[in-house]
mmCIF file of C-alpha atoms in Angstrom:
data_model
loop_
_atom_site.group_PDB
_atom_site.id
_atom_site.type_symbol
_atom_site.label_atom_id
_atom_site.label_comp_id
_atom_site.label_asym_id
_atom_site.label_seq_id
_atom_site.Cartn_x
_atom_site.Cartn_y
_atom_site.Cartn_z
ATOM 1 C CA UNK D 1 57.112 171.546 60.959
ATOM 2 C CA UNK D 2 59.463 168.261 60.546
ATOM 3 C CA UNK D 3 59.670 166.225 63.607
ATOM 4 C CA UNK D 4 62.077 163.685 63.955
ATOM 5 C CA UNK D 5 62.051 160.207 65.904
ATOM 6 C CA UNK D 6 65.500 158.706 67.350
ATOM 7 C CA UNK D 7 64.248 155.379 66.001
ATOM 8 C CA UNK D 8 66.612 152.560 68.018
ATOM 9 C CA UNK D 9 68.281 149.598 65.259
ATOM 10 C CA UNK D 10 66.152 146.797 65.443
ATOM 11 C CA UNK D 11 67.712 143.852 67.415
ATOM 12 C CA UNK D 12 69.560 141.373 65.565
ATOM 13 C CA UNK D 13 67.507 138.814 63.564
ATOM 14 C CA UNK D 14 64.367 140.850 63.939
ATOM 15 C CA UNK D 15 64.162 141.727 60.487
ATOM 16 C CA UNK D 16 64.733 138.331 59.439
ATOM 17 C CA UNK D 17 62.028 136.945 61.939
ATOM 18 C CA UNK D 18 59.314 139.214 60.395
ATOM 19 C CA UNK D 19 59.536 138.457 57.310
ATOM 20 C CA UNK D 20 59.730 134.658 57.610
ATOM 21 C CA UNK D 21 56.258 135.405 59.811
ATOM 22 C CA UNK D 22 54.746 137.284 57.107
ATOM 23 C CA UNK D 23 55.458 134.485 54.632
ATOM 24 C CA UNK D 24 54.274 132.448 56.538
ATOM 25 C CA UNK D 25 51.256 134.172 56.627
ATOM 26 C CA UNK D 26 50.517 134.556 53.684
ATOM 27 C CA UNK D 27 51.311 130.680 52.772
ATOM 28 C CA UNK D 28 48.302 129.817 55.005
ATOM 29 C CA UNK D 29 46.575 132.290 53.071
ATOM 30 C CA UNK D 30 46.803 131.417 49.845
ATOM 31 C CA UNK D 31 43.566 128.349 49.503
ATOM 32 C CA UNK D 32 41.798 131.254 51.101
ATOM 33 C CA UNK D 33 42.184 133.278 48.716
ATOM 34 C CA UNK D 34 41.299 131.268 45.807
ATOM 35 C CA UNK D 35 38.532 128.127 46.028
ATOM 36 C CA UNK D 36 39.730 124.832 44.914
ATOM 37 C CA UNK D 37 36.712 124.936 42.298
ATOM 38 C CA UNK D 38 37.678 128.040 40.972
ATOM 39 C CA UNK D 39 41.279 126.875 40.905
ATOM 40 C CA UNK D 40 39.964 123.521 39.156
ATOM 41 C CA UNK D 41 38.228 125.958 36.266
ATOM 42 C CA UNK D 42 41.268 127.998 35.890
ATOM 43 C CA UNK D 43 43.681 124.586 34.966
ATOM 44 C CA UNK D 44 40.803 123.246 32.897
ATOM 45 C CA UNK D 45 40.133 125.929 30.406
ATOM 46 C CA UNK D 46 43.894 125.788 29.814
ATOM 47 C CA UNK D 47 43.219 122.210 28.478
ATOM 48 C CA UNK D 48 43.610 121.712 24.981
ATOM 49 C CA UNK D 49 40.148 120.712 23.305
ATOM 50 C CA UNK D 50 42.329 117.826 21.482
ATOM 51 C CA UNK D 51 42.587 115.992 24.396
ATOM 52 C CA UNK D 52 38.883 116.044 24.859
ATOM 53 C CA UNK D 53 39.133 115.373 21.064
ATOM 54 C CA UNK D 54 40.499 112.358 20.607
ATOM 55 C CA UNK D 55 39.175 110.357 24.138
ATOM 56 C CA UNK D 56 35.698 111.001 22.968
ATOM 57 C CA UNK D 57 36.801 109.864 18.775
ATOM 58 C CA UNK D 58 38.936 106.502 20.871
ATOM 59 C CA UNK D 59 35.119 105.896 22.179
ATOM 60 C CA UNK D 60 32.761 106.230 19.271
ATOM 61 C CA UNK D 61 34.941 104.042 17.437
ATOM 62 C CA UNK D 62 34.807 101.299 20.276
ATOM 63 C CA UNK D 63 30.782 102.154 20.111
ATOM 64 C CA UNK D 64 30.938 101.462 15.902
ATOM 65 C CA UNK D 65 33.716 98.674 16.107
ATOM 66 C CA UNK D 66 32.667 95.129 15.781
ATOM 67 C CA UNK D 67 33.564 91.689 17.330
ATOM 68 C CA UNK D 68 32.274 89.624 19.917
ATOM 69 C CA UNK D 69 33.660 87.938 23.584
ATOM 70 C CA UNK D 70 35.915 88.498 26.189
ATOM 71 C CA UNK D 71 38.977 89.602 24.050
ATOM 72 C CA UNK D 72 37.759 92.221 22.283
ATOM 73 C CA UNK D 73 35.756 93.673 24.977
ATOM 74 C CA UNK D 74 39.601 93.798 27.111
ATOM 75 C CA UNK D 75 40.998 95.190 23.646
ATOM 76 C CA UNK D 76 39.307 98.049 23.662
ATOM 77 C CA UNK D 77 39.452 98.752 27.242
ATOM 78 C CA UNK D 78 43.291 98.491 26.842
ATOM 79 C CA UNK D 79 43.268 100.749 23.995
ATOM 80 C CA UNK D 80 41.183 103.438 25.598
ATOM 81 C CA UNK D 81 43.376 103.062 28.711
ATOM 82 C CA UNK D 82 46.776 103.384 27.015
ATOM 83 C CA UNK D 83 45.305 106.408 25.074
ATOM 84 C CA UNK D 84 44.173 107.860 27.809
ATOM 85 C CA UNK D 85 47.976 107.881 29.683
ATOM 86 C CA UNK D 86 49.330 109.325 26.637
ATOM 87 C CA UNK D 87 47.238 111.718 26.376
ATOM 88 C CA UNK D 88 47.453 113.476 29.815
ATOM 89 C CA UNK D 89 51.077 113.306 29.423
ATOM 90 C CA UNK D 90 51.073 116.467 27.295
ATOM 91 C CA UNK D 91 48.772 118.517 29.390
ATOM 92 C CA UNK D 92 51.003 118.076 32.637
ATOM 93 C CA UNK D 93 54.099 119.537 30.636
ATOM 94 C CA UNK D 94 52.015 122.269 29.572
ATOM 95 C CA UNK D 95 53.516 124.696 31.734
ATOM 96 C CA UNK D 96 56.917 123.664 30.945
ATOM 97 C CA UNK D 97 56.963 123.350 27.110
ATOM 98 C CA UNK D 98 54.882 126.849 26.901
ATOM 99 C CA UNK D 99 57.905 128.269 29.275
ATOM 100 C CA UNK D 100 55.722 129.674 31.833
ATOM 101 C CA UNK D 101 56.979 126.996 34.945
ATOM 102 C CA UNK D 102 58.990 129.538 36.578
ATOM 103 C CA UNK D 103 56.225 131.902 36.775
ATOM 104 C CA UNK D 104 53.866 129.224 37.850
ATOM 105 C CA UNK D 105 56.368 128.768 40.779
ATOM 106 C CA UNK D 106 56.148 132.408 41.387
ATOM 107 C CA UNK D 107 52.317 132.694 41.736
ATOM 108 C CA UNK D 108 50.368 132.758 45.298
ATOM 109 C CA UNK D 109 49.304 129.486 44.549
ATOM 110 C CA UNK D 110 51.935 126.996 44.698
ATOM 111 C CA UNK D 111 53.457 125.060 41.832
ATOM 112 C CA UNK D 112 52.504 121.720 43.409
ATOM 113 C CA UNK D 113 49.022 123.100 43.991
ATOM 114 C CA UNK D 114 48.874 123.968 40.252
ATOM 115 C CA UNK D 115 50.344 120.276 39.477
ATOM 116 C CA UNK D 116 47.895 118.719 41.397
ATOM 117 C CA UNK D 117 44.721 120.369 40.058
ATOM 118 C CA UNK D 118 46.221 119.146 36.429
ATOM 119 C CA UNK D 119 46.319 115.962 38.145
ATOM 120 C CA UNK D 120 42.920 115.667 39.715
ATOM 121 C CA UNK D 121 41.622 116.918 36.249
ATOM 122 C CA UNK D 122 42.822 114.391 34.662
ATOM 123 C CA UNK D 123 42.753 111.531 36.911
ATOM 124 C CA UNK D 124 38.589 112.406 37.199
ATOM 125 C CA UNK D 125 38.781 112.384 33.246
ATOM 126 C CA UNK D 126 40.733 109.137 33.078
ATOM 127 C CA UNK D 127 38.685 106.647 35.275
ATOM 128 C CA UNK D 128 35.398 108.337 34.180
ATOM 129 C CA UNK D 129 36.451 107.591 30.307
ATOM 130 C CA UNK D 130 37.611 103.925 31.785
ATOM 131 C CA UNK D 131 34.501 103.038 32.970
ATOM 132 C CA UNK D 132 32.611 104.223 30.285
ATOM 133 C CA UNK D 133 34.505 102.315 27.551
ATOM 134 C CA UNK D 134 34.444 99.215 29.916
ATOM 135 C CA UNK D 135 30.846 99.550 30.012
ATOM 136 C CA UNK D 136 30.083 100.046 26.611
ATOM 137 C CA UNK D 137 32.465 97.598 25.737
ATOM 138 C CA UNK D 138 30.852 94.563 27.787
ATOM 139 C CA UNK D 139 27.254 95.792 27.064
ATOM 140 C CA UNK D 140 28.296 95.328 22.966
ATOM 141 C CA UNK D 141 30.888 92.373 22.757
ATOM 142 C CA UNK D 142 28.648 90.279 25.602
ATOM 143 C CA UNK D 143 31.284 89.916 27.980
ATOM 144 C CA UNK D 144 31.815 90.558 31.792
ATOM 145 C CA UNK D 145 32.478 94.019 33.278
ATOM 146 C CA UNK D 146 34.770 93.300 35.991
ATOM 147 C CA UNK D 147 37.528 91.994 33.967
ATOM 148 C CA UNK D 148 38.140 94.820 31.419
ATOM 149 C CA UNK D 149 37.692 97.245 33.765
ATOM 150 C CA UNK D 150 40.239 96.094 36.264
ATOM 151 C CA UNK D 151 42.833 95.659 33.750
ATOM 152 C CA UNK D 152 42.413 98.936 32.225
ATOM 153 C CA UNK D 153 42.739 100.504 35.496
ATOM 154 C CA UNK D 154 45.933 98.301 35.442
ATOM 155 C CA UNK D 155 47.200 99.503 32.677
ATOM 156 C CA UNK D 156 46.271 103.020 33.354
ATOM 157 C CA UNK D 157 48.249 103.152 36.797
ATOM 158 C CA UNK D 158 51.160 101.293 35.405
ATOM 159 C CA UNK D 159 51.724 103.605 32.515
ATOM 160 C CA UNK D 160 51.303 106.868 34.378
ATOM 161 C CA UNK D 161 54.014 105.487 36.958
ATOM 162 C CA UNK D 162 56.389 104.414 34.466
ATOM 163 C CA UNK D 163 55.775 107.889 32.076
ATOM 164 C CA UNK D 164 56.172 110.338 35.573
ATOM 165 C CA UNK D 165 59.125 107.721 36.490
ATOM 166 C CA UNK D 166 60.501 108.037 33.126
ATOM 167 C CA UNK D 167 60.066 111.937 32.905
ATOM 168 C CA UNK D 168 62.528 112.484 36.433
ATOM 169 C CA UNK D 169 64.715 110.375 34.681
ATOM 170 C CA UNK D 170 64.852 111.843 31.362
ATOM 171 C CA UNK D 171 64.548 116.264 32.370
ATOM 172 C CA UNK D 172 65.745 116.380 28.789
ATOM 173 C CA UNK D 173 62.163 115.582 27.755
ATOM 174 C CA UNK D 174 60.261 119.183 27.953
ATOM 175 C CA UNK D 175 58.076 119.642 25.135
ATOM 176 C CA UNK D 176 54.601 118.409 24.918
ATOM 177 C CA UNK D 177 55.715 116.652 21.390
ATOM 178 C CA UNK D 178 58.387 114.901 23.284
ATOM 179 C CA UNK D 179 56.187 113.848 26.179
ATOM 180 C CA UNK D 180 53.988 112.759 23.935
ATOM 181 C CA UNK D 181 56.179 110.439 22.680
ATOM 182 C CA UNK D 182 57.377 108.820 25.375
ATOM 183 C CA UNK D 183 53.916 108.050 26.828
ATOM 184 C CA UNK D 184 52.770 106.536 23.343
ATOM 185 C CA UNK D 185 55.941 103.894 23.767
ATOM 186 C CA UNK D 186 55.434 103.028 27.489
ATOM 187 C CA UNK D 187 51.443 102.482 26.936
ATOM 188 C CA UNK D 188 51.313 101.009 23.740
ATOM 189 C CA UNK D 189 54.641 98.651 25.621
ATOM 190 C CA UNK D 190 52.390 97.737 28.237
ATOM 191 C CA UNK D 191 48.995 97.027 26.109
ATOM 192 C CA UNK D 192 51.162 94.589 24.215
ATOM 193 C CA UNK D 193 52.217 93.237 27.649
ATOM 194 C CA UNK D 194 48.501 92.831 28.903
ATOM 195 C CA UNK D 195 47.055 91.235 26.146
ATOM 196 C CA UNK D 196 49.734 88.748 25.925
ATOM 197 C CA UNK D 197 48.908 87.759 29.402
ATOM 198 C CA UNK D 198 46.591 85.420 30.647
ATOM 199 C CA UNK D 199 45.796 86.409 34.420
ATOM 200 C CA UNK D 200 42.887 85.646 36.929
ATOM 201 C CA UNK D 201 40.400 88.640 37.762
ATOM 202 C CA UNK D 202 42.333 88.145 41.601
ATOM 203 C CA UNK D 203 45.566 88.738 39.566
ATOM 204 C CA UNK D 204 44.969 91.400 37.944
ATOM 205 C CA UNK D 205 43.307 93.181 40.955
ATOM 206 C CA UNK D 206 46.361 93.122 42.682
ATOM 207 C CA UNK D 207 48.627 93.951 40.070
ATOM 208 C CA UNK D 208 45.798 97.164 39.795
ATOM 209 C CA UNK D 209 46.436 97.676 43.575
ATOM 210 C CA UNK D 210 50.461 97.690 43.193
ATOM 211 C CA UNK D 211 50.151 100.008 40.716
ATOM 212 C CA UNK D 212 48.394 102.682 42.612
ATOM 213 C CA UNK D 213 50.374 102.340 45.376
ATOM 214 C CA UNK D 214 52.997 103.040 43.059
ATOM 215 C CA UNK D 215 51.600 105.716 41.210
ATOM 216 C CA UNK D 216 50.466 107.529 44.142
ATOM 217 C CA UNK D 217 53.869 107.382 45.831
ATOM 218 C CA UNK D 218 55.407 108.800 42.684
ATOM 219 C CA UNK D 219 52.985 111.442 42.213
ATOM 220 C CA UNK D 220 53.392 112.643 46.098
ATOM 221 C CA UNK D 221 57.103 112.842 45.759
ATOM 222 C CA UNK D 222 56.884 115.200 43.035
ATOM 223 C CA UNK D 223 54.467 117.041 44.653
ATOM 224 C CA UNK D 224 56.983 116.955 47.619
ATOM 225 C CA UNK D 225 60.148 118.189 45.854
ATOM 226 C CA UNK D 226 58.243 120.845 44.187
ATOM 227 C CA UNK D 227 57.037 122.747 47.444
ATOM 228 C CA UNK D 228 59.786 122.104 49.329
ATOM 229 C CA UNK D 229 61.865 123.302 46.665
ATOM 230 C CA UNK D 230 64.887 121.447 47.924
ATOM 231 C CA UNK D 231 65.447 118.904 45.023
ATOM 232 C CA UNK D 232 64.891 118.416 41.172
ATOM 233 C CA UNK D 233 61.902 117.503 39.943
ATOM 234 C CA UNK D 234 60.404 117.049 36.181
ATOM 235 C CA UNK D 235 58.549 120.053 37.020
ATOM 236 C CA UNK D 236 61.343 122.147 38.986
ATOM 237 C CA UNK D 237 64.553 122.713 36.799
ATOM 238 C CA UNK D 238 66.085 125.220 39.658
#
């Protein structure tokens, strides 16, 4: 037997309303359903082994380099540092250069989410390497830790602001080969830059702090544009 229902028109809007609620929903959803470790393995078994390559080759050298003092010990603190910007360059355009950003965007877990597990990855990479190769560095050329070490960190936070600064200025740039590139120029740039300087341990510390601020106001606004969706960023070509 059919029975039929005289179902009334919804009211005006309702439609609308319920389906902004249930996206809504399922936006506060969406850590739920995946842990931030889990998410954390995910980005970094996408991470090519080169990158692991080469920081660990950049520090057995320093290890089986010679010299002695200060200089070389802030060498080769520089060196790892401006390696180290280069090389996570790549890895954030990953998604882009492999064409798979769009579908990124279209996952549960947001784009900027995504970004800033790549991020955390890689910042936890970066100042774990730094302090390493200071380390090893003042322990072999018999020179002090502090100064090395803050002026890699320097040079570390400067270059990743200027390469994400560069990148929303230059969208052109979308393969890992490019970004590559353009990392290698502003890092090796600023190494030059460093060593030709002749700063305090107070200097550089606040030069260190500048660029952080920097760096993290840069990194938030990209994070920004991409979930709001409402601008261009060098990881949102819509």
């Amino acid at each position: 037997m059919d029975i039929k229902y005289d179902v009334p028109a919804p009211p005006a809007g309702a439609l609308e309303r319920t389906i902004s609620l249930g996206q809504r929903k399922m936006r506060s959803m969406r850590l739920a359903k995946m842990p931030l470790g889990r998410l954390l393995g995910l980005q970094l078994a996408h991470f090519s082994p080169l990158y692991w390559a080469v920081q660990l080759v950049i520090i057995v050298c320093i290890i089986l380099s010679t010299g002695s003092g200060t200089e070389s010990a802030r060498f080769a603190v520089l060196v790892y540092a401006g390696a180290a910007n280069a090389l996570g360059c790549p890895e954030l355009l990953r998604d882009i250069s492999c064409s798979m950003s769009e579908i990124e965007l279209s996952c549960r877990i947001s784009g900027a989410k995504l970004l800033a597990a790549r991020l955390l990855i890689i910042a936890c990479a970066d100042l774990l390497g730094l302090t390493l190769t200071a380390g090893i560095a003042a322990s072999k050329f018999g020179a002090e830790l502090t100064l090395p070490l803050i002026m890699g960190a320097a040079l570390l936070f400067s270059s990743s602001f200027l390469t994400l600064l560069a990148l929303r200025l230059l969208p052109f740039v979308r393969s890992r080969a490019g970004a590559l590139s353009l990392s290698l120029v502003i890092s090796a740039a600023l190494g030059i830059v460093c060593l030709s300087v002749l700063w305090s341990t107070g200097v550089w510390a606040l030069v260190c702090i500048v660029s952080l601020v920097l760096l993290t106001a840069q990194t938030w606004r990209e994070l920004s544009s991409i979930e709001s969706r409402k601008e261009k960023s060098i990881w949102n070509y819509l």
